[in-house]
Coordinates of C-alpha atoms and ligand atoms in Angstrom, one line a residue:
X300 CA -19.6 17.7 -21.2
X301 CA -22.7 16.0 -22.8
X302 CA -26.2 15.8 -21.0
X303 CA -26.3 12.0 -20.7
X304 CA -24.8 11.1 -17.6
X305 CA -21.7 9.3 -18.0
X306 CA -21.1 5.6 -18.5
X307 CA -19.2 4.3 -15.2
X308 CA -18.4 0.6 -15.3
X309 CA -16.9 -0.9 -11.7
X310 CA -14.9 -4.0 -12.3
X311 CA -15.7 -4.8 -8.8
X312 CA -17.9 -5.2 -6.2
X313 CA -17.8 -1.9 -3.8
X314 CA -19.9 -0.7 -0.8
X315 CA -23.0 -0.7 -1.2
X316 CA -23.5 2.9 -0.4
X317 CA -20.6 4.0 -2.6
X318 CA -22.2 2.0 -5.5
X319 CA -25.8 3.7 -4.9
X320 CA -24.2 7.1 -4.6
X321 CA -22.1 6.6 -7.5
X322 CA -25.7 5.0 -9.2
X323 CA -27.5 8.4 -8.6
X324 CA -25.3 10.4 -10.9
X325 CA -24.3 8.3 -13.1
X326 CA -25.3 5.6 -15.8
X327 CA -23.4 2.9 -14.0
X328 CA -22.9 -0.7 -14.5
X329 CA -21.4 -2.7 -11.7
X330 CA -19.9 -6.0 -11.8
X331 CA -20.9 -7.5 -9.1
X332 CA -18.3 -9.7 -8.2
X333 CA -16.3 -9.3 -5.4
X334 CA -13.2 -11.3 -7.6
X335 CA -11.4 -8.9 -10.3
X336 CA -12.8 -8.5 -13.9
X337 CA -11.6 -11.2 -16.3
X338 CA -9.5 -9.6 -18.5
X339 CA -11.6 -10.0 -21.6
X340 CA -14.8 -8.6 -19.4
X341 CA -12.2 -5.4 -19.2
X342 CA -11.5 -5.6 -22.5
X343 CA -15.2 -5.4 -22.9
X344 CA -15.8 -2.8 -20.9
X345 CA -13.0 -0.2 -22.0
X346 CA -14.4 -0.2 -25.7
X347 CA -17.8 0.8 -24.0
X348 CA -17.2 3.4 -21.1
X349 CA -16.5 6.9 -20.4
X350 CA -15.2 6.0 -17.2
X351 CA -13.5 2.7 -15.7
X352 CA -13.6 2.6 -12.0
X353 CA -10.9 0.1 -11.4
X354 CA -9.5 -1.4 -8.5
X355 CA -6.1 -2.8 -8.1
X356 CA -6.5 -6.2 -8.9
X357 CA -7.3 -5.1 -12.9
X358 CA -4.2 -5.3 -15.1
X359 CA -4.8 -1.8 -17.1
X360 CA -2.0 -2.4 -19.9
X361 CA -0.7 -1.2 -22.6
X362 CA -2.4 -4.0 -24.5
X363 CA -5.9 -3.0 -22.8
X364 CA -5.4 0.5 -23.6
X365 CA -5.3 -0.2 -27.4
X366 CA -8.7 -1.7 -27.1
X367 CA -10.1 1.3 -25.4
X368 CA -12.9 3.3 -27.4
X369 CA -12.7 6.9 -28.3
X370 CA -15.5 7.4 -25.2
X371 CA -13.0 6.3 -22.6
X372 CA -11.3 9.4 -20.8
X373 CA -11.2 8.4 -17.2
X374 CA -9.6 5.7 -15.4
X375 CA -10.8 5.9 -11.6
X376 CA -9.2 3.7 -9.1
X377 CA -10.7 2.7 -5.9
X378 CA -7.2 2.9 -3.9
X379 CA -4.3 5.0 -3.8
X380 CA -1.6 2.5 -5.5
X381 CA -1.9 2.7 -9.1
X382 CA 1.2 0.0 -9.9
X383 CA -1.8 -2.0 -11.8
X384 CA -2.4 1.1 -14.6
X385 CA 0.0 2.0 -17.2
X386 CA -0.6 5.6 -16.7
X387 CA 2.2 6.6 -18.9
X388 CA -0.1 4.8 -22.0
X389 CA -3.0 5.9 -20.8
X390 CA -2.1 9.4 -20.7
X391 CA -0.7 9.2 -24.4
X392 CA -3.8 8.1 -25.4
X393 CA -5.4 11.1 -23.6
X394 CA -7.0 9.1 -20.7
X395 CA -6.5 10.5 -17.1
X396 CA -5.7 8.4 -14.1
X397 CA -7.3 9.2 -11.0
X398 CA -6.3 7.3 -7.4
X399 CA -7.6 7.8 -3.8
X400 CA -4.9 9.3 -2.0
X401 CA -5.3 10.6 2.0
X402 CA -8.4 9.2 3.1
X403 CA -6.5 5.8 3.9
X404 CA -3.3 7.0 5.5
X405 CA -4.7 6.9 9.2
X406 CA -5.8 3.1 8.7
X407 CA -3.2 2.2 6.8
X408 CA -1.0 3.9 9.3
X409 CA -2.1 2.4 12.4
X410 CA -1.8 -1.3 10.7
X411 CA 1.8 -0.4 10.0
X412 CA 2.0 0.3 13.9
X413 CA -0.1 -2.8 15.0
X414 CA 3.0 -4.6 12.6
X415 CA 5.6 -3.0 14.6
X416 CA 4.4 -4.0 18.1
X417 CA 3.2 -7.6 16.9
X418 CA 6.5 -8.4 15.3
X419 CA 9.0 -8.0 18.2
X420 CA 6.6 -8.6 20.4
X421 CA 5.8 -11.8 19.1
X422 CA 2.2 -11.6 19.0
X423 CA 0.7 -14.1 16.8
X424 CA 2.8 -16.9 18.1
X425 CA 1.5 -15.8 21.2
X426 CA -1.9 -16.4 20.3
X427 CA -1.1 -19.5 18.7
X428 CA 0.8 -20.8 21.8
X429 CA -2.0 -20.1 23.9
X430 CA -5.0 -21.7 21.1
X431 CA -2.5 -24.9 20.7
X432 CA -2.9 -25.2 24.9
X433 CA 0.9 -24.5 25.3
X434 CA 0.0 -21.7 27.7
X435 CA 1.3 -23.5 31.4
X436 CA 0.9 -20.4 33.5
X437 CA 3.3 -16.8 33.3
X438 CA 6.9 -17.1 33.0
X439 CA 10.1 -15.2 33.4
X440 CA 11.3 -16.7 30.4
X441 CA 8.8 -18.2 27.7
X442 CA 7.7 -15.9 24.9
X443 CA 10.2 -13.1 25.3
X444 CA 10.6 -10.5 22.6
X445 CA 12.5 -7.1 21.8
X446 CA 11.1 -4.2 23.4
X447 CA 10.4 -1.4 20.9
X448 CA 10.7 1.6 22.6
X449 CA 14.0 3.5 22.0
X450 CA 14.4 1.6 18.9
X451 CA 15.2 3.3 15.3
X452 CA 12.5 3.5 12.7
X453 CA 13.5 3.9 9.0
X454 CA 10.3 5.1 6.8
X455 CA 11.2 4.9 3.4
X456 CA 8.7 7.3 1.8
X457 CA 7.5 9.9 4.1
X458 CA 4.0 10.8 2.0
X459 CA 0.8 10.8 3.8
X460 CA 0.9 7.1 5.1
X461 CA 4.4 7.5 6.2
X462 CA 3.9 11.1 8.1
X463 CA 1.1 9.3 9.9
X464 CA 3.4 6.5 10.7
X465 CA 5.9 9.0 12.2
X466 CA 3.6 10.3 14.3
X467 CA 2.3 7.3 15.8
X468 CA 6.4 6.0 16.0
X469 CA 7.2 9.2 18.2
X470 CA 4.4 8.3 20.4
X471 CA 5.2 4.9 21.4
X472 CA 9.1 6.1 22.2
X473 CA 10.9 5.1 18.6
X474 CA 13.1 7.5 16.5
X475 CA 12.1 8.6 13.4
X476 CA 14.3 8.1 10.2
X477 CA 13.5 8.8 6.9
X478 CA 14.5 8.3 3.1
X479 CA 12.6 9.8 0.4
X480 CA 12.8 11.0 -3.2
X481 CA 13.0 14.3 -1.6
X482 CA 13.6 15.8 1.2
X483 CA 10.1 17.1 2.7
X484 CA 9.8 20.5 4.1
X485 CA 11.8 21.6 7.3
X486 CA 8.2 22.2 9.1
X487 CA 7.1 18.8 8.4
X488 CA 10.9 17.2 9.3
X489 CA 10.7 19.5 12.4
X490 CA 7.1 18.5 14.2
X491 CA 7.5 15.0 13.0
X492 CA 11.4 15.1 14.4
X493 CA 12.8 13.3 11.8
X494 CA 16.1 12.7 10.4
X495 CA 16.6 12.6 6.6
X496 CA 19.0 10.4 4.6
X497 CA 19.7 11.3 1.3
X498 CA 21.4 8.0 1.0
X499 CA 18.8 4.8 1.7
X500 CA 21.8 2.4 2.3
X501 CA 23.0 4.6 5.1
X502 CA 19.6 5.0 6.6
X503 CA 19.5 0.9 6.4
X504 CA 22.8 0.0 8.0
X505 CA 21.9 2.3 10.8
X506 CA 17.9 1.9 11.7
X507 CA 16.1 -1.5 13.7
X508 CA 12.8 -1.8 11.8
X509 CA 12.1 -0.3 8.6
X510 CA 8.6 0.9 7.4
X511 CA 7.7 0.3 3.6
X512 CA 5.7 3.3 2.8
X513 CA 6.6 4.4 -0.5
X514 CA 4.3 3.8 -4.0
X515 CA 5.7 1.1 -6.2
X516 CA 6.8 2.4 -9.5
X517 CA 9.3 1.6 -11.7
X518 CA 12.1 3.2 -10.0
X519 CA 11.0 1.7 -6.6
X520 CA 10.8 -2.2 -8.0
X521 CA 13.3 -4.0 -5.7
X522 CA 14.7 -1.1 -4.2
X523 CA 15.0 -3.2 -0.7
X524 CA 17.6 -5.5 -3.0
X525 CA 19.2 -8.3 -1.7
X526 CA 22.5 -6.0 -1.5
X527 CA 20.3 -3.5 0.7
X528 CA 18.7 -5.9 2.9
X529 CA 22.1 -7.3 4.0
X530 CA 22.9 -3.8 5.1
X531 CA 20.6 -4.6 7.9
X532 CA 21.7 -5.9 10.8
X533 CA 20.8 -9.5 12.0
X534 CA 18.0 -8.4 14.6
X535 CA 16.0 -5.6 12.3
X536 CA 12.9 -5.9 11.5
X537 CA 10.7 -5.3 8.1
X538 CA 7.0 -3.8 8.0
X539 CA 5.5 -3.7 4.8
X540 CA 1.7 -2.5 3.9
X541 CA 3.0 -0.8 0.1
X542 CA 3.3 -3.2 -2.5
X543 CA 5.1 -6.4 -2.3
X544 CA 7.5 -6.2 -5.5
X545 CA 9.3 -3.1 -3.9
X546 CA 11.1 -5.7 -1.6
X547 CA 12.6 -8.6 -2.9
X548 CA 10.7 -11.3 -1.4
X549 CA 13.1 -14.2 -2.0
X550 CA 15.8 -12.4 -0.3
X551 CA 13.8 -11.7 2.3
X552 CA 12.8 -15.1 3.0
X553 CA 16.3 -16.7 2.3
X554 CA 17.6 -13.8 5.2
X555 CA 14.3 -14.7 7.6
X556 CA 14.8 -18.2 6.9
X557 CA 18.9 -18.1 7.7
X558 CA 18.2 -16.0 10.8
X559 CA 20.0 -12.7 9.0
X560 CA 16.9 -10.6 9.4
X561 CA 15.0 -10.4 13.4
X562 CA 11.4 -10.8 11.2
X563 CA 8.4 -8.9 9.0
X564 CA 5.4 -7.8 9.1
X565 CA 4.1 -7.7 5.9
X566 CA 0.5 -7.2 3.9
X567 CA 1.3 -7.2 0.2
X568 CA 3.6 -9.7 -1.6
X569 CA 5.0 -10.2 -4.7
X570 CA 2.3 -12.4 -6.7
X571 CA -0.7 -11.9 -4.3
X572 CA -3.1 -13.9 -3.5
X573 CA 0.1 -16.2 -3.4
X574 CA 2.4 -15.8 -0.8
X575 CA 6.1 -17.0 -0.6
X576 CA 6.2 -20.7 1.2
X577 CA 9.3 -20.0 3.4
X578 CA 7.8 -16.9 4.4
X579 CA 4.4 -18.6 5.4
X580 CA 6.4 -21.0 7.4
X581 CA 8.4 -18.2 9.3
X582 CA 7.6 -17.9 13.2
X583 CA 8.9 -14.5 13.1
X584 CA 6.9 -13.4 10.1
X585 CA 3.2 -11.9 10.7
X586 CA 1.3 -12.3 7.3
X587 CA -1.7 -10.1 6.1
X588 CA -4.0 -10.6 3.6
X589 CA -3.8 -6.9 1.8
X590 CA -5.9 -5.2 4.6
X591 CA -3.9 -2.3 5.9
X592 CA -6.7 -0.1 4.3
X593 CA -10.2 -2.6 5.4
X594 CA -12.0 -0.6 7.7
X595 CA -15.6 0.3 6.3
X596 CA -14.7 3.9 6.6
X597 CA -12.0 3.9 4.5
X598 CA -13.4 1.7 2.0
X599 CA -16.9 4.0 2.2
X600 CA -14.1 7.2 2.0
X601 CA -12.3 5.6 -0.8
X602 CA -15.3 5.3 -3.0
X603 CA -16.6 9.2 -2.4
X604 CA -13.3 10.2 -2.9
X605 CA -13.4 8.2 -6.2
X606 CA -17.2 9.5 -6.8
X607 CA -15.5 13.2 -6.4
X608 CA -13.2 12.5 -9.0
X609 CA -15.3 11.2 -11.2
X610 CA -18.4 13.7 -11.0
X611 CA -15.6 17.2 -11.3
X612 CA -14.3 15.2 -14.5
X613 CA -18.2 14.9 -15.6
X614 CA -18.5 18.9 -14.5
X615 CA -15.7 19.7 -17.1
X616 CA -13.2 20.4 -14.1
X617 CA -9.7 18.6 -13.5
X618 CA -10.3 15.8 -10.9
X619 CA -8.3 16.2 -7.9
X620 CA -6.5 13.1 -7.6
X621 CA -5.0 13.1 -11.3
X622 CA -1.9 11.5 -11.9
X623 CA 0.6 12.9 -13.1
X624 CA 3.0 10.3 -15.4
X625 CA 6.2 12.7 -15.0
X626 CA 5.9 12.6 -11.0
X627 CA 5.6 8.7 -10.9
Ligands
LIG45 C1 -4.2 1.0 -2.1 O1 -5.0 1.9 -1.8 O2 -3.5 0.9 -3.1 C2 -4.2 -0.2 -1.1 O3 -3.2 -1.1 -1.3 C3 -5.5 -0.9 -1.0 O4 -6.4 -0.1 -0.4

């Protein structure tokens, strides 16, 4: 690789210690918004870069791609999703795609878990009741949820987020279930004690509260379909900290709003920052605003992780977290 250090350009704002760090290796120009790059600022920037440190609110397309200049060979994203990069262009083009992978699952994980306990447990409206002055004094029978212990979990995607979900599940007395695009190791399955299903529409008509915890891609867009969601049953639950498209969100709101579904707890949705009306309106929906991985030590971890990448590609090395099209 040349002597000059590279030229890294941030679409967006990042920790300040992550920005200094990644500032002290490389020629780096930061845009220092926390809102994502205009799409003719990234338009800008690809003709001009070595390496684009992205986050997932840029819209890395085909079309952008064609604009990119010969010196741009490294896409890095802050953030494990990489649904926003066409990685399939990119790599034709000979551009890798690098994520941050692992050093969110724990947060990530135990936001999926605070979704499971608020939802049947009916926390928000709890808080509301009790802000809104409608807290009288304890009673038998105001406020009453579903308990969760005993109850089926269905993770669908049992990667790094969802292993850490099983762990936490088995510790607060729920059954582990899984669907993946395959099976993981016996060792895994074994200490995590969870049951495979090859088939997700069995796993669905058979599980209380189902975990979203698999990347979106192609091949997961809708996968909870209207036809799959009515496989649940009427009192099930939905916990979703992925990507928002992998559910249909209309169906879900028609079923939450006809009383087919017991509720959600979801972080991501379909055309964020907007969020479905019905859903919004839901009692037995807890909304998030895309924050299952906002602590400041995952953010801080994300960004090293994304300097690591960034600084083997400079050394000449394969970066760790390269994507690979074929296995998306
Ligand atoms: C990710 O990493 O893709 C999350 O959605 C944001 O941290």
């Amino acid at each position: 690789m040349s002597e000059q250090p590279l030229k890294v350009i941030l679409t967006r704002k990042l920790p300040a210690e992550v920005e200094q760090r990644l500032s002290d290796l490389f020629d780096v120009t930061a845009y220092n918004d926390d809102k994502p790059m205009p799409q003719p600022a990234l338009a800008e920037a690809v003709q001009r870069c070595d390496v684009l440190a992205c986050t997932l609110g840029d819209r890395i397309d085909e079309d952008l791609l064609t604009l990119a200049g010969p010196r741009l060979k490294l896409i890095a994203n802050f953030g494990a999703g990489v649904d926003h990069i066409d990685v399939q262009a990119a790599s034709a083009r000979g551009i890798t795609v690098t994520n941050t992978p692992s050093v969110l699952a724990e947060d990530a994980a135990d936001m999926v878990m605070a979704l499971i306990m608020a939802v049947p447990r009916r926390l928000v409206e709890g808080v509301e009741a009790l802000r809104d002055g409608r807290f009288t004094g304890w009673s038998p029978t105001w406020m009453l949820g579903h308990r969760v212990r005993g109850k089926k979990l269905g993770i669908i995607g049992l990667g790094r987020v969802g292993q850490a979900v099983a762990r936490r599940a088995r510790a607060f007395g729920l059954s582990v279930h899984y669907h993946n695009r395959n099976r993981i190791n016996t060792h895994i399955e074994n200490e995590l004690e969870a049951t495979y299903w090859d088939s997700l529409d069995q796993m669905l008509s058979r599980v209380d509260i189902v975990s979203v915890n698999c990347p979106q891609t192609p091949a997961t867009y809708h996968l909870l379909s209207r036809r799959r969601l009515e496989l649940l049953h009427k009192d099930a639950y939905i916990v979703n900290i992925s990507r928002g498209d992998i559910i249909d969100e209309e169906a879900l709101a028609d079923m939450i709003a006809e009383k087919r579904l017991g509720g959600a707890g979801l972080d991501v949705f379909s055309k964020e920052p907007a969020v479905n009306a019905q859903l919004m309106k839901a009692p037995n929906v807890v909304l998030l605003p895309h924050m299952a991985s906002a602590t400041v030590e995952s953010r801080i971890d994300m960004g090293d992780r994304m300097l690591i990448n960034i600084k083997m590609f400079a050394d000449g090395h394969k970066p760790p977290d390269r994507i690979i099209p074929e296995m998306l």
